[in-house]
mmCIF file of C-alpha atoms in Angstrom:
data_model
loop_
_atom_site.group_PDB
_atom_site.id
_atom_site.type_symbol
_atom_site.label_atom_id
_atom_site.label_comp_id
_atom_site.label_asym_id
_atom_site.label_seq_id
_atom_site.Cartn_x
_atom_site.Cartn_y
_atom_site.Cartn_z
ATOM 1 C CA MET A 121 36.467 -5.095 -56.163
ATOM 2 C CA ASP A 122 39.813 -3.464 -56.696
ATOM 3 C CA LYS A 123 41.482 -3.599 -53.289
ATOM 4 C CA HIS A 124 42.446 0.030 -53.811
ATOM 5 C CA ILE A 125 38.884 1.220 -54.452
ATOM 6 C CA ASN A 126 38.259 4.602 -52.899
ATOM 7 C CA ILE A 127 35.336 5.513 -50.727
ATOM 8 C CA ARG A 128 33.751 7.670 -53.413
ATOM 9 C CA ALA A 129 33.520 4.722 -55.808
ATOM 10 C CA LEU A 130 32.376 2.306 -53.119
ATOM 11 C CA TRP A 131 29.666 4.614 -51.764
ATOM 12 C CA ASN A 132 28.085 4.652 -55.229
ATOM 13 C CA SER A 133 28.569 0.931 -55.870
ATOM 14 C CA ASN A 134 25.582 -1.370 -56.280
ATOM 15 C CA VAL A 135 27.785 -4.468 -56.327
ATOM 16 C CA LYS A 136 27.395 -6.540 -53.176
ATOM 17 C CA ARG A 137 30.864 -8.058 -53.498
ATOM 18 C CA ASP A 138 32.401 -4.582 -53.359
ATOM 19 C CA TRP A 139 30.840 -3.985 -49.960
ATOM 20 C CA GLU A 140 31.694 -7.439 -48.657
ATOM 21 C CA ASN A 141 35.327 -7.046 -49.683
ATOM 22 C CA ALA A 142 35.481 -3.613 -48.094
ATOM 23 C CA LEU A 143 34.149 -5.026 -44.835
ATOM 24 C CA ASN A 144 36.681 -7.854 -44.898
ATOM 25 C CA ASN A 145 39.430 -5.310 -45.469
ATOM 26 C CA PHE A 146 38.711 -3.843 -42.037
ATOM 27 C CA TRP A 147 40.492 -6.750 -40.398
ATOM 28 C CA ASN A 148 43.607 -6.217 -42.502
ATOM 29 C CA LEU A 149 44.039 -2.785 -40.924
ATOM 30 C CA VAL A 150 43.542 -3.776 -37.295
ATOM 31 C CA ARG A 151 46.789 -3.997 -35.365
ATOM 32 C CA PRO A 152 47.864 -7.654 -35.034
ATOM 33 C CA GLU A 153 48.021 -7.383 -31.249
ATOM 34 C CA ASN A 154 44.394 -6.195 -31.196
ATOM 35 C CA ILE A 155 42.843 -8.716 -33.589
ATOM 36 C CA GLU A 156 41.730 -11.188 -30.933
ATOM 37 C CA LEU A 157 40.154 -8.494 -28.761
ATOM 38 C CA GLU A 158 38.468 -6.800 -31.733
ATOM 39 C CA LYS A 159 36.920 -10.083 -32.847
ATOM 40 C CA GLU A 160 35.759 -10.788 -29.311
ATOM 41 C CA LEU A 161 34.023 -7.418 -29.089
ATOM 42 C CA ASN A 162 32.639 -7.751 -32.615
ATOM 43 C CA SER A 163 30.708 -10.853 -31.544
ATOM 44 C CA LEU A 164 29.904 -9.648 -28.043
ATOM 45 C CA ASP A 165 27.068 -11.266 -26.100
ATOM 46 C CA VAL A 166 25.083 -8.164 -25.199
ATOM 47 C CA ASN A 167 23.019 -10.044 -22.627
ATOM 48 C CA ARG A 168 26.181 -10.909 -20.717
ATOM 49 C CA VAL A 169 27.047 -7.217 -20.504
ATOM 50 C CA LYS A 170 23.471 -6.375 -19.543
ATOM 51 C CA LYS A 171 23.641 -8.754 -16.573
ATOM 52 C CA MET A 172 26.926 -7.325 -15.267
ATOM 53 C CA ASN A 173 27.029 -5.623 -11.901
ATOM 54 C CA ALA A 174 28.831 -2.293 -11.546
ATOM 55 C CA ASN A 175 32.214 -3.832 -10.783
ATOM 56 C CA GLU A 176 31.983 -6.275 -13.688
ATOM 57 C CA PHE A 177 30.956 -3.491 -16.053
ATOM 58 C CA TYR A 178 33.865 -1.375 -14.828
ATOM 59 C CA ASN A 179 36.295 -4.235 -15.489
ATOM 60 C CA PHE A 180 34.799 -4.786 -18.933
ATOM 61 C CA LEU A 181 35.377 -1.138 -19.801
ATOM 62 C CA TYR A 182 38.843 -0.981 -18.250
ATOM 63 C CA ASP A 183 40.220 -4.292 -19.540
ATOM 64 C CA LYS A 184 38.360 -4.703 -22.829
ATOM 65 C CA TYR A 185 36.590 -1.725 -24.348
ATOM 66 C CA PHE A 186 39.064 1.027 -23.495
ATOM 67 C CA VAL A 187 41.967 -1.141 -24.709
ATOM 68 C CA SER A 188 40.186 -1.653 -28.018
ATOM 69 C CA LYS A 189 39.101 1.956 -28.444
ATOM 70 C CA TYR A 190 42.231 3.780 -27.325
ATOM 71 C CA THR A 191 45.144 2.131 -29.118
ATOM 72 C CA ALA A 192 47.596 4.966 -28.416
ATOM 73 C CA LYS A 193 49.238 4.181 -25.067
ATOM 74 C CA ASN A 194 49.101 7.746 -23.769
ATOM 75 C CA ARG A 195 45.424 8.085 -24.686
ATOM 76 C CA LEU A 196 44.613 4.759 -23.042
ATOM 77 C CA ALA A 197 46.400 5.867 -19.880
ATOM 78 C CA THR A 198 44.539 9.175 -19.615
ATOM 79 C CA THR A 199 41.098 7.700 -20.285
ATOM 80 C CA ARG A 200 41.680 4.835 -17.871
ATOM 81 C CA LYS A 201 42.723 7.362 -15.252
ATOM 82 C CA GLN A 202 39.359 9.067 -15.646
ATOM 83 C CA LEU A 203 37.492 5.765 -15.493
ATOM 84 C CA SER A 204 39.394 4.619 -12.400
ATOM 85 C CA LYS A 205 37.904 7.487 -10.387
ATOM 86 C CA TYR A 206 34.720 5.437 -10.027
ATOM 87 C CA LYS A 207 36.646 3.038 -7.806
ATOM 88 C CA GLU A 208 39.021 5.517 -6.223
ATOM 89 C CA GLN A 209 36.159 7.762 -5.133
ATOM 90 C CA GLY A 210 33.783 4.941 -4.242
ATOM 91 C CA LYS A 211 31.308 5.956 -6.930
ATOM 92 C CA LEU A 212 30.610 2.694 -8.725
ATOM 93 C CA VAL A 213 26.936 3.335 -8.006
ATOM 94 C CA GLU A 214 27.105 6.149 -10.580
ATOM 95 C CA LEU A 215 28.446 3.739 -13.177
ATOM 96 C CA ALA A 216 25.701 1.282 -12.265
ATOM 97 C CA SER A 217 23.116 3.979 -12.939
ATOM 98 C CA ILE A 218 24.579 4.728 -16.373
ATOM 99 C CA HIS A 219 24.721 1.000 -17.137
ATOM 100 C CA LYS A 220 21.007 0.764 -16.380
ATOM 101 C CA GLU A 221 20.243 3.720 -18.650
ATOM 102 C CA ILE A 222 22.224 2.184 -21.518
ATOM 103 C CA PHE A 223 20.018 -0.892 -21.487
ATOM 104 C CA ASN A 224 16.797 1.101 -21.274
ATOM 105 C CA PRO A 225 15.644 1.890 -24.850
ATOM 106 C CA ASN A 226 14.044 5.114 -23.595
ATOM 107 C CA THR A 227 17.299 6.527 -22.191
ATOM 108 C CA ARG A 228 19.877 4.879 -24.456
ATOM 109 C CA SER A 229 21.828 7.512 -26.415
ATOM 110 C CA ILE A 230 25.274 8.901 -27.102
ATOM 111 C CA GLU A 231 24.583 11.564 -24.470
ATOM 112 C CA THR A 232 23.862 8.867 -21.888
ATOM 113 C CA VAL A 233 27.028 6.880 -22.603
ATOM 114 C CA LYS A 234 29.113 10.067 -22.640
ATOM 115 C CA LYS A 235 28.457 10.307 -18.916
ATOM 116 C CA ILE A 236 30.952 7.463 -18.442
ATOM 117 C CA ARG A 237 34.241 9.019 -17.368
ATOM 118 C CA GLY A 238 36.799 8.955 -20.163
ATOM 119 C CA LEU A 239 34.333 8.774 -23.047
ATOM 120 C CA GLY A 240 33.520 11.460 -25.594
ATOM 121 C CA VAL A 241 31.234 11.152 -28.606
ATOM 122 C CA ALA A 242 33.546 8.764 -30.466
ATOM 123 C CA GLY A 243 34.054 6.536 -27.448
ATOM 124 C CA ALA A 244 30.385 6.592 -26.480
ATOM 125 C CA SER A 245 29.185 5.718 -29.968
ATOM 126 C CA GLY A 246 31.821 2.999 -30.165
ATOM 127 C CA LEU A 247 30.474 1.324 -27.048
ATOM 128 C CA LEU A 248 26.934 1.545 -28.384
ATOM 129 C CA SER A 249 28.108 0.060 -31.685
ATOM 130 C CA ILE A 250 29.404 -3.145 -30.104
ATOM 131 C CA LEU A 251 26.381 -3.483 -27.828
ATOM 132 C CA PHE A 252 23.719 -2.549 -30.396
ATOM 133 C CA PRO A 253 25.315 -2.861 -33.877
ATOM 134 C CA GLU A 254 21.910 -2.944 -35.541
ATOM 135 C CA SER A 255 21.260 0.616 -34.346
ATOM 136 C CA TYR A 256 24.651 2.278 -33.850
ATOM 137 C CA GLY A 257 28.037 2.640 -35.488
ATOM 138 C CA THR A 258 31.179 4.348 -34.238
ATOM 139 C CA VAL A 259 31.204 8.007 -35.268
ATOM 140 C CA ASP A 260 34.683 9.481 -35.114
ATOM 141 C CA GLN A 261 37.101 11.563 -37.149
ATOM 142 C CA PHE A 262 37.605 8.814 -39.729
ATOM 143 C CA ILE A 263 33.885 8.652 -40.488
ATOM 144 C CA ILE A 264 33.805 12.394 -41.105
ATOM 145 C CA TYR A 265 36.885 12.351 -43.328
ATOM 146 C CA ALA A 266 35.454 9.453 -45.346
ATOM 147 C CA LEU A 267 31.990 10.955 -45.816
ATOM 148 C CA ARG A 268 33.509 14.206 -47.040
ATOM 149 C CA LYS A 269 34.992 12.231 -49.933
ATOM 150 C CA THR A 270 31.645 10.857 -51.113
ATOM 151 C CA ASP A 271 29.526 12.519 -53.787
ATOM 152 C CA GLU A 272 26.516 12.351 -51.495
ATOM 153 C CA TYR A 273 28.056 14.232 -48.593
ATOM 154 C CA LYS A 274 30.982 16.228 -49.991
ATOM 155 C CA ASP A 275 28.857 19.394 -49.965
ATOM 156 C CA ASP A 276 26.929 18.610 -46.791
ATOM 157 C CA ILE A 277 27.000 21.792 -44.708
ATOM 158 C CA THR A 278 26.575 20.036 -41.367
ATOM 159 C CA ILE A 279 29.489 17.671 -41.997
ATOM 160 C CA ALA A 280 31.610 20.493 -43.409
ATOM 161 C CA LYS A 281 31.236 22.422 -40.153
ATOM 162 C CA MET A 282 32.241 19.497 -37.939
ATOM 163 C CA ASN A 283 35.550 19.486 -36.106
ATOM 164 C CA PRO A 284 36.633 15.841 -36.544
ATOM 165 C CA LEU A 285 38.670 15.983 -33.332
ATOM 166 C CA SER A 286 35.854 17.454 -31.239
ATOM 167 C CA ILE A 287 32.514 16.049 -32.344
ATOM 168 C CA LYS A 288 29.409 17.452 -30.665
ATOM 169 C CA THR A 289 26.697 15.116 -29.434
ATOM 170 C CA SER A 290 24.180 16.480 -31.953
ATOM 171 C CA GLU A 291 26.717 15.938 -34.733
ATOM 172 C CA GLY A 292 27.280 12.391 -33.563
ATOM 173 C CA GLU A 293 23.551 11.715 -33.764
ATOM 174 C CA TYR A 294 23.503 13.229 -37.265
ATOM 175 C CA LEU A 295 26.266 10.856 -38.358
ATOM 176 C CA GLU A 296 24.434 7.910 -36.807
ATOM 177 C CA CYS A 297 21.439 8.740 -39.003
ATOM 178 C CA ILE A 298 23.691 8.568 -42.057
ATOM 179 C CA LEU A 299 25.050 5.155 -41.049
ATOM 180 C CA ARG A 300 21.527 3.838 -40.455
ATOM 181 C CA LYS A 301 20.333 5.220 -43.775
ATOM 182 C CA LYS A 302 23.147 3.533 -45.693
ATOM 183 C CA ALA A 303 22.550 0.230 -43.922
ATOM 184 C CA ARG A 304 18.860 0.371 -44.865
ATOM 185 C CA GLU A 305 19.732 1.189 -48.462
ATOM 186 C CA LEU A 306 22.119 -1.751 -48.788
ATOM 187 C CA ASN A 307 19.665 -4.156 -47.162
ATOM 188 C CA SER A 308 16.966 -3.042 -49.580
ATOM 189 C CA GLN A 309 19.280 -3.114 -52.577
ATOM 190 C CA PHE A 310 20.690 -6.561 -51.844
ATOM 191 C CA ASN A 311 17.464 -7.998 -50.382
ATOM 192 C CA THR A 312 19.047 -8.901 -47.058
ATOM 193 C CA THR A 313 19.149 -7.835 -43.418
ATOM 194 C CA GLU A 314 22.877 -8.275 -42.817
ATOM 195 C CA TRP A 315 23.970 -4.647 -43.143
ATOM 196 C CA THR A 316 24.116 -2.606 -39.952
ATOM 197 C CA PRO A 317 25.350 0.855 -38.942
ATOM 198 C CA ARG A 318 28.276 -0.900 -37.261
ATOM 199 C CA LYS A 319 29.339 -2.568 -40.512
ATOM 200 C CA ILE A 320 29.062 0.719 -42.386
ATOM 201 C CA ASP A 321 31.337 2.415 -39.853
ATOM 202 C CA MET A 322 33.886 -0.413 -40.167
ATOM 203 C CA ILE A 323 33.913 0.090 -43.931
ATOM 204 C CA LEU A 324 34.244 3.865 -43.723
ATOM 205 C CA TRP A 325 37.098 3.475 -41.237
ATOM 206 C CA SER A 326 39.014 1.086 -43.486
ATOM 207 C CA VAL A 327 38.302 2.309 -47.013
ATOM 208 C CA GLY A 328 38.202 5.980 -46.120
ATOM 209 C CA ARG A 329 41.648 6.071 -44.544
#
């Protein structure tokens, strides 16, 4: 694959190496100071997170996930300030309740995770993507910008109407369906099970920029 391949060409590619190279390129665009943390979260033991109590889950969000998700210092500060209210107001029990819902397949959703202070659709989907990469990818502005460049979705009315900086929950779910669909297509095409919505979002983030 030409390292400068654009998302339009890649989205139509039936060459496995093209997709593998695009996925590898993700790591070239991660800030050097975040590489170690990103790799840690990319191979996260979901059962460890599931067993966390409220305080442990809070620390995981504050020290790990928010640092990874919000790389702009001012954004990290404002979102952490929102998250810290659980401790300041003695409401860790609320976070514990959300944690329980996240690990219940019947209540797991972007809407559920959005209840965590400091998280919007992008942040909520991002957390789901590292916990359940086989079912979720991160849906943010970069995913929208990238999909708009593909032949398949350049005229998609729903995507055209989206505000990349203010994604609605229903729009986030719509984008998740697209990531799942592409993962299924690649797995079928290449006779494998390795492709996930999470990997598709990593590719869209890197190649679509």
